[in-house]
Amino acid sequence: MLRIVLLAALALGVAVSSHASSLAPSVLFTAVRDGVLTVRTFDAEGAPIGTVSAIAVATERFVTLCSPLDGSDAIRLAEAGGRTVDARVIARDRGRNLCLLSASANARTLAVAPAGAQPRVGSRIYALSDALGFGVGLTEGVISGLGGGERGELLQFSAPVSPGSEGGALLDEQGRLIGVIDYRQREGQNVNFAMPAAWASMIEARHDTDTALQSLRDRAPRLARVGDGEALVRLAMEWTRLYPEDADGWTWRAVAASMQGDFVGEEAAWRHAVLRAGSMTVAELGVAGALLRQQRFAEAREAAAALVGTRPESAAAWSLLGQAHHGSGGVSEAETAYRKALALDPWEMSAHLGLISLAGQRGDHRVAAEGWSRLVRLYPSRPELRWRLVEALLFAQDGTRAHKLLARFPSELADSADGLFWRGATAALLGRPQAASELFRASLAKGPSEPARAWTELGKALFVLERFPEAIAAMREAVRIAPDDPDHRYWLAVALKDGGHLDEAIRINRDLSVAYPNEPRIWRQLGYAQVLAARAPEGIEALERSLALDPGQPRVWNALMILYRAAGRRADLVRAHGNLRSLDAAMAERAYLATIHPDEARPQ
């Protein structure tokens, strides 16, 4: 039936006439703008899941991709004027990942280019879609190849597209529909794919009537969204039992195994998916990713290199190669691979995160902050990225910029539990511990995403205010929530030491020094606590151990000078003074006058 409607629309010349000459881009956009609508999906609570595009192919009929709709509880179409209407799926062509929607939305049906007017390589084309949820827009490019995809049926084009473009329209110079954009197929910013427009008229004839299988496809992403790995494992096992040759079932089985930390099982499931799909880039990438999570870096590097060899335009494969090099210590090779991934696809999240991690490893917090800033611009609807940007600015000791950034956040973010936490952390860096403690308490009252961290930061603010009993209580709560996190135990020991609970502080630091023997700050705090407990020889030994790991600690050298003098160790005192002078001349001069000069000036 839809095919008849489409042919009738063509015969009547709906939208842009098939006989029109090439149009200027601005004129073309005006003519076709209402032919693509935004698709928004929501969960059962009404929270947004994602945004894609849909093409008006007939009155109240729209075509988009199926996979972004799976697991959604509500689908709405947004018109150009902002009005939204409910939509429902009335037919699915699972083999081609195309869905037909019904919605009473106002739209302009796009004319389809006739079969004899299909584009040639080099032909100018336009991509009309809602990229990144910013509204429907137009990008320009050319047909760069025909016969793309595993069966040679896809159109390859160079017009830039982004997340959200999937389901959008590929148009010729006359504004006629020639393809449906499939962003998932994209393996480079200038290597994008679209399915032939003729496939839109075949959806009803190829409709998948297996409602049991569709139920599995809808339930799996819902379970993944709420993090119910156990239930997802059960569903995926049932899926692969009922449909053992369905690669999607094995894909979800891999996802479920990964959520449960079973990376060996994840690898096995991905390999089953590869076998059943013949050649499936997602599953092949999954195998390499599972090897990475098992820290089998050499095998992961080999798998990723093989993918790069066969799919050099795959940004995800280059990113995985970077992660494999990164894991095995190949910093330079990792950076090269990450940058290659981003040259192909500026939205490749894992490559951005890899470069940020490399910057953090070398202590370049400014570059790390720039990386988070780019991600915030690319993914403006992801608030957690804004928090990571604030965190990077704080690591860079740029509290002023962090404060200005937070001041620009909308109130629903700034006054959220996490917003209050980061405002507190910024206030602490700016030397406002009282304000910081109040903000941390407000954050905890609302339930931040990292409660243990919030309790520790509250404890630090109270520590600065010398409210030691409260600081200790806050840090004990952090340890209770996350007992395996050494950072919380470390700061509890610091508060206990300054609060006069020396034996407990020493015990915690001793335990930490056994578990983390190469951590200088632990040995430093152990040494301080032992000195305060009148165990100077043990304290000196611990402070020396700290300096052996990190000699760039002027305050520790200063403390050792005092201790060496008291112990009568003049040679060590002079040596410590020389080391301190190379780090902080002013502090060294004061320490000299207090520890060395009195003995030099004393009459013999």
Coordinates of C-alpha atoms in Angstrom, one line a residue:
M1 CA 0.0 0.0 0.0
L2 CA 2.8 2.4 0.9
R3 CA 4.5 1.8 -2.4
I4 CA 1.3 2.9 -4.2
V5 CA 1.1 6.1 -2.0
L6 CA 4.7 6.9 -2.8
L7 CA 4.3 6.5 -6.5
A8 CA 1.2 8.7 -6.4
A9 CA 3.2 11.3 -4.5
L10 CA 5.8 11.2 -7.2
A11 CA 3.2 11.5 -10.0
L12 CA 1.7 14.5 -8.3
G13 CA 5.1 16.2 -7.9
V14 CA 4.8 16.5 -4.1
A15 CA 7.6 18.6 -2.6
V16 CA 10.4 19.3 -5.2
S17 CA 9.6 18.4 -8.8
S18 CA 11.5 15.6 -10.4
H19 CA 12.0 17.9 -13.4
A20 CA 13.6 20.8 -11.4
S21 CA 17.1 21.9 -12.2
S22 CA 19.8 22.1 -9.6
L23 CA 19.0 24.4 -6.7
A24 CA 21.1 26.7 -4.6
P25 CA 21.6 25.1 -1.1
S26 CA 19.6 27.8 0.7
V27 CA 16.7 27.4 -1.8
L28 CA 16.8 23.7 -1.6
F29 CA 16.8 23.7 2.3
T30 CA 13.8 25.9 2.3
A31 CA 12.0 23.5 0.0
V32 CA 12.8 20.3 1.8
R33 CA 13.3 21.4 5.5
D34 CA 9.9 20.0 6.6
G35 CA 10.6 16.7 4.9
V36 CA 12.7 15.5 7.8
L37 CA 11.6 15.5 11.5
T38 CA 13.3 14.8 14.7
V39 CA 12.6 11.5 16.5
R40 CA 12.9 11.5 20.3
T41 CA 12.7 8.3 22.3
F42 CA 11.8 8.0 26.0
D43 CA 11.8 5.4 28.8
A44 CA 8.8 4.5 31.0
E45 CA 9.5 7.4 33.3
G46 CA 9.5 9.9 30.5
A47 CA 13.3 10.4 30.6
P48 CA 14.9 11.0 27.1
I49 CA 16.9 8.1 25.6
G50 CA 18.0 9.4 22.3
T51 CA 17.4 11.6 19.2
V52 CA 17.5 10.5 15.6
S53 CA 15.9 11.7 12.3
A54 CA 13.0 10.5 10.2
I55 CA 11.9 11.1 6.6
A56 CA 8.4 12.0 5.6
V57 CA 7.5 9.4 2.9
A58 CA 3.7 9.8 2.7
T59 CA 0.9 11.5 4.7
E60 CA 1.5 10.6 8.4
R61 CA 4.1 8.1 7.4
F62 CA 7.8 8.4 8.3
V63 CA 10.9 6.2 7.8
T64 CA 13.8 5.9 10.3
L65 CA 16.2 3.3 11.5
C66 CA 14.9 0.5 13.8
S67 CA 17.8 0.0 16.2
P68 CA 17.5 3.4 17.9
L69 CA 13.9 2.7 18.7
D70 CA 14.5 -0.7 20.4
G71 CA 13.8 -0.6 24.2
S72 CA 12.0 2.8 24.1
D73 CA 8.6 3.1 25.8
A74 CA 7.5 6.2 23.9
I75 CA 8.4 7.7 20.5
R76 CA 7.6 11.3 19.6
L77 CA 8.2 13.3 16.4
A78 CA 9.1 17.0 16.6
E79 CA 8.0 19.3 13.9
A80 CA 9.9 22.3 12.6
G81 CA 7.8 24.6 14.7
G82 CA 8.5 22.7 17.9
R83 CA 5.2 20.8 18.3
T84 CA 5.6 17.1 19.2
V85 CA 3.3 14.2 18.5
D86 CA 3.2 10.6 19.5
A87 CA 4.4 8.0 16.9
R88 CA 4.3 4.3 16.7
V89 CA 6.0 1.6 14.7
I90 CA 3.7 0.0 12.2
A91 CA 6.3 -2.1 10.2
R92 CA 9.9 -3.2 10.6
D93 CA 12.3 -4.4 8.0
R94 CA 14.8 -5.9 10.4
G95 CA 17.1 -7.2 7.6
R96 CA 17.7 -3.6 6.5
N97 CA 17.2 -1.9 9.9
L98 CA 14.4 0.3 8.5
C99 CA 11.2 1.1 10.4
L100 CA 7.9 2.7 9.3
L101 CA 6.3 5.1 11.7
S102 CA 2.8 6.4 11.9
A103 CA 2.2 9.9 13.4
S104 CA -0.2 12.8 12.8
A105 CA 2.7 15.2 12.3
N106 CA 2.7 18.0 9.8
A107 CA 5.4 17.4 7.3
R108 CA 6.2 17.7 3.6
T109 CA 6.6 14.4 1.8
L110 CA 9.9 14.2 0.0
A111 CA 9.9 13.3 -3.6
V112 CA 12.0 10.2 -4.5
A113 CA 14.4 10.3 -7.4
P114 CA 13.3 8.0 -10.2
A115 CA 15.2 4.8 -10.7
G116 CA 16.8 6.1 -13.8
A117 CA 18.1 9.2 -12.0
Q118 CA 20.4 7.5 -9.5
P119 CA 23.6 9.5 -8.7
R120 CA 27.0 8.8 -10.1
V121 CA 30.3 9.0 -8.3
G122 CA 31.2 12.7 -8.0
S123 CA 27.5 13.9 -8.1
R124 CA 26.8 16.6 -5.6
I125 CA 24.5 15.6 -2.7
Y126 CA 23.1 17.0 0.5
A127 CA 22.4 15.3 3.9
L128 CA 19.3 16.6 5.7
S129 CA 19.1 15.5 9.3
D130 CA 19.0 16.5 12.9
A131 CA 22.6 16.1 13.9
L132 CA 23.3 16.1 17.6
G133 CA 19.8 17.1 18.4
F134 CA 20.4 20.7 17.4
G135 CA 17.6 20.8 14.8
V136 CA 17.3 19.8 11.2
G137 CA 20.2 21.1 9.1
L138 CA 21.8 20.6 5.7
T139 CA 25.4 19.5 4.9
E140 CA 26.9 19.3 1.4
G141 CA 29.2 16.7 -0.2
V142 CA 29.5 14.3 -3.1
I143 CA 28.8 10.6 -3.9
S144 CA 32.2 9.1 -3.2
G145 CA 31.4 5.5 -4.0
L146 CA 28.7 3.1 -5.1
G147 CA 28.3 -0.5 -4.0
G148 CA 29.2 0.1 -0.4
G149 CA 28.3 -2.3 2.4
E150 CA 28.6 -6.1 2.6
R151 CA 26.1 -6.7 -0.3
G152 CA 27.3 -3.7 -2.4
E153 CA 23.9 -1.9 -2.1
L154 CA 24.8 1.2 -0.1
L155 CA 25.6 4.7 -1.3
Q156 CA 28.9 6.2 0.0
F157 CA 29.0 10.0 0.5
S158 CA 31.2 12.7 1.9
A159 CA 28.7 15.2 3.4
P160 CA 29.4 15.4 7.2
V161 CA 26.9 13.7 9.5
S162 CA 26.9 13.2 13.2
P163 CA 25.1 11.2 15.9
G164 CA 21.4 11.9 15.4
S165 CA 21.7 11.9 11.6
E166 CA 20.7 8.3 11.3
G167 CA 17.3 8.1 9.6
G168 CA 17.9 11.4 7.8
A169 CA 17.6 12.0 4.1
L170 CA 20.3 11.9 1.4
L171 CA 19.2 14.3 -1.4
D172 CA 20.4 14.9 -4.9
E173 CA 21.0 18.5 -6.3
Q174 CA 17.3 18.8 -7.1
G175 CA 16.2 18.0 -3.5
R176 CA 15.0 14.5 -4.3
L177 CA 15.4 11.6 -1.9
I178 CA 18.1 9.1 -3.0
G179 CA 19.0 7.5 0.3
V180 CA 18.3 7.0 4.1
I181 CA 21.4 7.9 6.2
D182 CA 22.7 5.0 8.3
Y183 CA 25.1 6.7 10.8
R184 CA 26.0 3.3 12.3
Q185 CA 27.7 2.4 9.0
R186 CA 29.9 5.4 9.2
E187 CA 33.6 4.7 9.6
G188 CA 35.1 8.1 9.0
Q189 CA 33.9 11.7 9.0
N190 CA 34.1 11.8 5.2
V191 CA 33.1 8.1 4.7
N192 CA 29.4 7.8 5.3
F193 CA 26.7 5.5 4.0
A194 CA 23.1 5.6 3.1
M195 CA 20.6 2.9 2.1
P196 CA 18.8 3.3 -1.3
A197 CA 15.6 5.4 -1.1
A198 CA 13.7 2.6 -2.9
W199 CA 14.0 0.4 0.2
A200 CA 11.6 2.7 2.1
S201 CA 8.7 1.5 -0.1
M202 CA 9.5 -2.1 0.7
I203 CA 9.3 -2.0 4.5
E204 CA 5.7 -3.2 4.7
A205 CA 6.3 -6.1 2.3
R206 CA 9.4 -7.2 4.3
H207 CA 7.8 -6.6 7.7
D208 CA 9.1 -8.8 10.5
T209 CA 6.1 -10.5 12.2
D210 CA 8.1 -12.3 14.9
T211 CA 6.7 -10.5 17.9
A212 CA 8.6 -12.7 20.4
L213 CA 11.9 -11.7 18.8
Q214 CA 11.0 -8.1 18.9
S215 CA 10.0 -8.4 22.5
L216 CA 13.6 -9.6 23.3
R217 CA 15.0 -6.7 21.3
D218 CA 13.0 -4.2 23.3
R219 CA 13.6 -5.8 26.7
A220 CA 17.4 -6.0 26.3
P221 CA 18.2 -2.3 26.1
R222 CA 15.8 -1.5 28.9
L223 CA 17.6 -3.9 31.2
A224 CA 21.0 -2.5 30.1
R225 CA 19.8 1.1 30.8
V226 CA 18.9 0.3 34.4
G227 CA 22.1 -1.7 34.9
D228 CA 20.4 -5.0 35.6
G229 CA 23.2 -7.3 34.4
E230 CA 21.8 -10.5 36.0
A231 CA 18.4 -10.1 34.3
L232 CA 20.1 -9.3 31.0
V233 CA 22.2 -12.4 31.3
R234 CA 19.1 -14.5 31.7
L235 CA 17.3 -12.8 28.8
A236 CA 20.3 -13.1 26.5
M237 CA 20.7 -16.8 27.3
E238 CA 17.0 -17.4 26.5
W239 CA 17.5 -15.4 23.3
T240 CA 20.4 -17.5 22.1
R241 CA 18.5 -20.6 23.0
L242 CA 15.4 -19.7 21.1
Y243 CA 17.3 -18.0 18.2
P244 CA 20.8 -19.5 18.2
E245 CA 21.7 -18.1 14.7
D246 CA 20.7 -14.5 15.5
A247 CA 23.8 -12.5 15.9
D248 CA 21.9 -9.8 17.9
G249 CA 21.2 -12.3 20.7
W250 CA 24.9 -13.1 21.0
T251 CA 25.7 -9.4 21.0
W252 CA 23.5 -8.8 24.0
R253 CA 24.9 -11.9 25.6
A254 CA 28.4 -10.3 25.3
V255 CA 27.1 -7.0 26.7
A256 CA 25.5 -8.8 29.6
A257 CA 28.7 -10.7 30.4
S258 CA 30.7 -7.5 30.3
M259 CA 28.3 -5.8 32.7
Q260 CA 28.8 -8.7 35.1
G261 CA 32.6 -8.5 34.8
D262 CA 32.8 -11.8 32.9
F263 CA 35.2 -10.7 30.2
V264 CA 36.1 -14.3 29.2
G265 CA 32.4 -15.0 28.6
E266 CA 32.1 -11.7 26.8
E267 CA 34.8 -12.6 24.4
A268 CA 33.2 -16.0 23.7
A269 CA 29.8 -14.4 23.0
W270 CA 31.4 -11.8 20.6
R271 CA 33.1 -14.7 18.7
H272 CA 29.7 -16.4 18.4
A273 CA 28.3 -13.2 17.0
V274 CA 31.1 -12.9 14.4
L275 CA 30.5 -16.5 13.3
R276 CA 26.8 -15.9 12.8
A277 CA 27.1 -12.5 11.1
G278 CA 29.8 -13.6 8.7
S279 CA 31.5 -10.2 8.9
M280 CA 30.2 -7.9 11.6
T281 CA 32.4 -4.9 12.5
V282 CA 30.6 -4.4 15.9
A283 CA 31.3 -8.0 17.0
E284 CA 34.9 -7.9 15.7
L285 CA 35.4 -4.7 17.7
G286 CA 33.8 -6.5 20.6
V287 CA 36.3 -9.3 20.5
A288 CA 39.2 -6.8 20.7
G289 CA 37.5 -4.9 23.5
A290 CA 37.0 -8.0 25.5
L291 CA 40.7 -8.9 25.1
L292 CA 41.6 -5.4 26.4
R293 CA 39.3 -5.9 29.4
Q294 CA 41.2 -9.1 30.2
Q295 CA 44.5 -7.2 29.9
R296 CA 45.6 -9.4 27.1
F297 CA 47.1 -6.4 25.4
A298 CA 49.3 -8.2 22.8
E299 CA 46.3 -10.2 21.5
A300 CA 44.1 -7.1 21.6
R301 CA 46.7 -5.2 19.7
E302 CA 46.9 -8.0 17.1
A303 CA 43.0 -8.1 16.7
A304 CA 42.8 -4.3 16.5
A305 CA 45.6 -4.1 14.0
A306 CA 43.8 -6.7 11.8
L307 CA 40.7 -4.6 11.9
V308 CA 42.6 -1.5 10.9
G309 CA 44.1 -3.5 8.1
T310 CA 40.8 -4.5 6.6
R311 CA 38.8 -1.4 7.7
P312 CA 41.3 1.5 7.7
E313 CA 38.4 4.0 7.8
S314 CA 37.0 2.6 11.1
A315 CA 37.6 5.1 13.8
A316 CA 36.5 2.6 16.5
A317 CA 39.2 0.1 15.3
W318 CA 41.9 2.8 15.5
S319 CA 40.7 3.8 19.0
L320 CA 40.9 0.1 20.1
L321 CA 44.4 -0.1 18.7
G322 CA 45.3 3.0 20.7
Q323 CA 43.9 1.4 23.9
A324 CA 45.9 -1.8 23.3
H325 CA 49.1 0.2 22.8
H326 CA 48.2 2.3 25.8
G327 CA 47.7 -0.7 28.0
S328 CA 51.0 -2.2 27.1
G329 CA 52.9 1.1 27.7
G330 CA 53.2 2.2 24.1
V331 CA 52.4 5.8 24.8
S332 CA 53.6 7.3 21.5
E333 CA 51.8 4.6 19.4
A334 CA 48.7 5.0 21.5
E335 CA 48.5 8.8 20.9
T336 CA 49.1 8.3 17.1
A337 CA 46.2 5.8 17.0
Y338 CA 43.9 7.9 19.0
R339 CA 44.5 11.0 16.8
K340 CA 43.9 8.9 13.7
A341 CA 40.6 7.8 15.1
L342 CA 39.6 11.4 15.8
A343 CA 40.7 12.5 12.3
L344 CA 38.2 9.9 11.0
D345 CA 35.5 10.5 13.5
P346 CA 35.6 13.6 15.8
W347 CA 32.8 12.0 17.9
E348 CA 34.8 8.9 18.8
M349 CA 34.4 9.1 22.6
S350 CA 36.9 6.4 23.5
A351 CA 39.7 8.2 21.5
H352 CA 39.0 11.4 23.3
L353 CA 39.1 9.6 26.6
G354 CA 42.4 8.0 25.6
L355 CA 44.1 11.3 24.9
I356 CA 42.7 12.8 28.1
S357 CA 44.1 9.8 30.0
L358 CA 47.5 10.2 28.4
A359 CA 47.5 13.9 29.3
G360 CA 46.7 13.0 32.9
Q361 CA 49.5 10.4 33.1
R362 CA 52.1 13.1 32.2
G363 CA 50.5 15.6 34.6
D364 CA 49.3 17.9 31.8
H365 CA 46.0 18.9 33.4
R366 CA 45.6 21.8 31.1
V367 CA 45.5 19.6 28.0
A368 CA 43.2 17.2 29.9
A369 CA 40.8 20.1 30.6
E370 CA 40.9 21.0 26.9
G371 CA 40.0 17.4 26.1
W372 CA 37.0 17.5 28.4
S373 CA 36.0 20.8 27.0
R374 CA 35.8 19.4 23.5
L375 CA 33.7 16.5 24.7
V376 CA 31.3 19.0 26.4
R377 CA 30.9 20.8 23.1
L378 CA 30.4 17.5 21.2
Y379 CA 27.9 16.1 23.7
P380 CA 26.1 19.0 25.3
S381 CA 23.3 16.9 26.7
R382 CA 25.7 14.7 28.8
P383 CA 26.1 16.5 32.2
E384 CA 28.6 14.0 33.5
L385 CA 31.1 15.4 30.9
R386 CA 30.7 18.9 32.4
W387 CA 31.6 17.5 35.8
R388 CA 34.7 15.9 34.4
L389 CA 35.7 19.2 32.9
V390 CA 35.3 20.9 36.3
E391 CA 37.4 18.2 37.9
A392 CA 40.1 18.6 35.3
L393 CA 40.2 22.4 35.9
L394 CA 40.5 21.7 39.7
F395 CA 43.4 19.3 39.0
A396 CA 45.0 22.1 37.0
Q397 CA 44.5 24.4 40.1
D398 CA 42.3 26.7 38.0
G399 CA 39.6 27.3 40.5
T400 CA 38.7 30.7 39.0
R401 CA 37.8 29.1 35.6
A402 CA 36.0 26.3 37.3
H403 CA 33.9 28.8 39.3
K404 CA 33.0 30.7 36.1
L405 CA 32.1 27.6 34.3
L406 CA 29.8 26.4 37.1
A407 CA 28.2 29.9 37.2
R408 CA 27.1 29.4 33.6
F409 CA 25.4 26.1 34.3
P410 CA 21.6 26.1 34.3
S411 CA 20.1 25.9 37.8
E412 CA 18.9 22.3 37.4
L413 CA 22.5 21.3 37.0
A414 CA 24.2 23.8 39.4
D415 CA 21.7 22.9 42.2
S416 CA 21.7 19.2 41.6
A417 CA 23.5 16.9 44.0
D418 CA 26.5 16.6 41.7
G419 CA 26.4 20.3 40.9
L420 CA 26.5 21.2 44.6
F421 CA 29.4 18.7 45.0
W422 CA 31.5 20.4 42.3
R423 CA 30.7 23.8 43.6
G424 CA 31.9 22.7 47.0
A425 CA 35.1 21.3 45.5
T426 CA 35.7 24.6 43.7
A427 CA 35.1 26.6 46.9
A428 CA 37.6 24.4 48.7
L429 CA 40.3 25.1 46.0
L430 CA 39.5 28.8 46.2
G431 CA 40.2 28.8 50.0
R432 CA 36.7 28.9 51.2
P433 CA 36.4 25.8 53.5
Q434 CA 33.3 26.9 55.3
A435 CA 31.3 27.5 52.1
A436 CA 32.7 24.2 50.8
S437 CA 31.5 22.3 53.8
E438 CA 28.0 23.7 53.5
L439 CA 27.9 22.8 49.8
F440 CA 29.1 19.3 50.4
R441 CA 26.4 18.8 53.1
A442 CA 23.8 20.1 50.7
S443 CA 25.0 17.7 48.0
L444 CA 24.9 14.7 50.4
A445 CA 21.3 15.6 51.4
K446 CA 20.3 15.3 47.7
G447 CA 22.3 12.1 47.0
P448 CA 25.3 12.6 44.8
S449 CA 26.5 10.0 42.3
E450 CA 29.7 9.5 44.3
P451 CA 28.6 9.7 48.0
A452 CA 31.9 8.3 49.4
R453 CA 33.9 11.0 47.6
A454 CA 31.5 13.7 48.9
W455 CA 32.0 12.5 52.5
T456 CA 35.8 12.6 52.1
E457 CA 35.7 16.1 50.5
L458 CA 33.5 17.2 53.4
G459 CA 36.0 15.7 55.8
K460 CA 38.8 17.6 54.1
A461 CA 37.0 20.9 54.4
L462 CA 36.3 20.3 58.1
F463 CA 39.9 19.3 58.5
V464 CA 41.0 22.7 57.2
L465 CA 38.6 24.3 59.7
E466 CA 40.3 22.2 62.4
R467 CA 37.0 20.6 63.3
F468 CA 38.8 17.3 63.7
P469 CA 36.0 15.2 65.3
E470 CA 33.6 16.1 62.5
A471 CA 36.2 15.5 59.9
I472 CA 37.0 12.1 61.2
A473 CA 33.3 11.2 61.4
A474 CA 32.8 12.3 57.7
M475 CA 35.8 10.3 56.6
R476 CA 34.7 7.2 58.5
E477 CA 31.4 7.4 56.6
A478 CA 33.3 7.5 53.3
V479 CA 35.3 4.4 54.3
R480 CA 32.1 2.6 55.4
I481 CA 30.6 3.3 51.9
A482 CA 33.7 2.4 49.9
P483 CA 35.9 0.3 52.2
D484 CA 38.2 -0.9 49.3
D485 CA 39.1 2.6 48.2
P486 CA 42.5 3.4 49.5
D487 CA 42.1 7.2 49.1
H488 CA 39.3 7.3 51.7
R489 CA 41.4 5.3 54.2
Y490 CA 44.4 7.6 53.5
W491 CA 42.5 10.7 54.3
L492 CA 40.9 9.1 57.4
A493 CA 44.4 8.4 58.6
V494 CA 45.4 12.1 58.0
A495 CA 42.5 13.3 60.0
L496 CA 43.1 10.8 62.8
K497 CA 46.8 11.9 63.0
D498 CA 46.0 15.6 63.4
G499 CA 43.0 14.8 65.6
G500 CA 45.3 13.0 68.1
H501 CA 44.3 9.4 67.3
L502 CA 47.9 8.4 66.5
D503 CA 47.8 4.6 67.1
E504 CA 44.8 4.2 64.7
A505 CA 46.5 6.5 62.1
I506 CA 49.7 4.5 62.3
R507 CA 47.8 1.2 61.9
I508 CA 45.9 2.4 58.8
N509 CA 49.1 3.8 57.2
R510 CA 51.0 0.6 57.9
D511 CA 48.3 -1.4 56.2
L512 CA 48.3 1.0 53.2
S513 CA 52.1 0.9 53.0
V514 CA 52.0 -2.9 52.6
A515 CA 49.3 -2.7 49.9
Y516 CA 50.9 0.3 48.1
P517 CA 54.6 0.2 48.9
N518 CA 55.5 2.7 46.1
E519 CA 53.2 5.5 47.2
P520 CA 55.3 8.3 48.8
R521 CA 52.4 10.1 50.5
I522 CA 51.5 7.0 52.6
W523 CA 55.1 6.7 53.9
R524 CA 55.1 10.4 54.6
Q525 CA 52.0 10.3 56.7
L526 CA 53.2 7.2 58.5
G527 CA 56.4 9.0 59.3
Y528 CA 54.7 12.1 60.7
A529 CA 52.3 10.0 62.8
Q530 CA 55.2 7.9 64.2
V531 CA 57.2 11.1 65.1
L532 CA 54.1 12.6 66.9
A533 CA 53.8 9.3 68.8
A534 CA 57.4 9.7 70.0
R535 CA 58.7 7.0 67.7
A536 CA 61.3 9.1 66.0
P537 CA 63.6 6.4 64.7
E538 CA 60.7 4.7 62.9
G539 CA 59.4 8.0 61.8
I540 CA 62.7 8.9 60.2
E541 CA 62.9 5.6 58.4
A542 CA 59.4 6.1 56.9
L543 CA 60.1 9.7 55.9
E544 CA 63.3 8.6 54.2
R545 CA 61.3 5.9 52.4
S546 CA 58.9 8.6 51.1
L547 CA 61.8 10.7 49.9
A548 CA 63.4 7.7 48.1
L549 CA 60.2 7.4 46.1
D550 CA 59.8 11.2 45.6
P551 CA 62.7 13.4 46.5
G552 CA 60.9 16.5 45.5
Q553 CA 59.2 17.1 48.9
P554 CA 60.7 20.2 50.5
R555 CA 58.6 20.0 53.7
V556 CA 59.7 16.4 54.3
W557 CA 63.4 17.4 53.9
N558 CA 62.7 20.2 56.4
A559 CA 61.2 17.8 58.9
L560 CA 64.1 15.4 58.5
M561 CA 66.6 18.2 59.2
I562 CA 64.9 18.8 62.6
L563 CA 64.9 15.1 63.3
Y564 CA 68.5 14.5 62.2
R565 CA 69.7 17.3 64.5
A566 CA 67.8 15.9 67.4
A567 CA 69.3 12.5 66.7
G568 CA 72.8 13.9 66.4
R569 CA 73.2 12.8 62.7
R570 CA 75.1 15.8 61.5
A571 CA 76.2 14.3 58.2
D572 CA 72.6 13.5 57.3
L573 CA 71.5 16.9 58.4
V574 CA 74.0 18.6 56.0
R575 CA 72.9 16.3 53.2
A576 CA 69.2 17.0 53.8
H577 CA 70.0 20.7 53.8
G578 CA 71.6 20.4 50.4
N579 CA 68.6 18.6 49.0
L580 CA 66.2 21.1 50.4
R581 CA 68.2 24.1 49.0
S582 CA 67.9 22.6 45.5
L583 CA 64.1 22.6 45.9
D584 CA 63.3 25.7 48.0
A585 CA 66.1 28.1 48.8
A586 CA 64.1 30.3 51.2
M587 CA 62.9 27.3 53.3
A588 CA 66.4 25.9 53.3
E589 CA 67.8 29.1 54.7
R590 CA 65.3 29.1 57.5
A591 CA 66.0 25.5 58.2
Y592 CA 69.8 26.2 58.2
L593 CA 69.5 28.9 60.7
A594 CA 67.3 26.7 63.0
T595 CA 69.3 23.4 62.8
I596 CA 72.9 24.0 61.5
H597 CA 73.9 27.5 62.3
P598 CA 73.3 27.2 66.1
D599 CA 76.0 24.5 66.3
E600 CA 78.4 26.4 64.0
A601 CA 78.1 29.6 66.1
R602 CA 78.6 27.7 69.4
P603 CA 82.0 28.3 71.0
Q604 CA 84.3 25.3 70.8

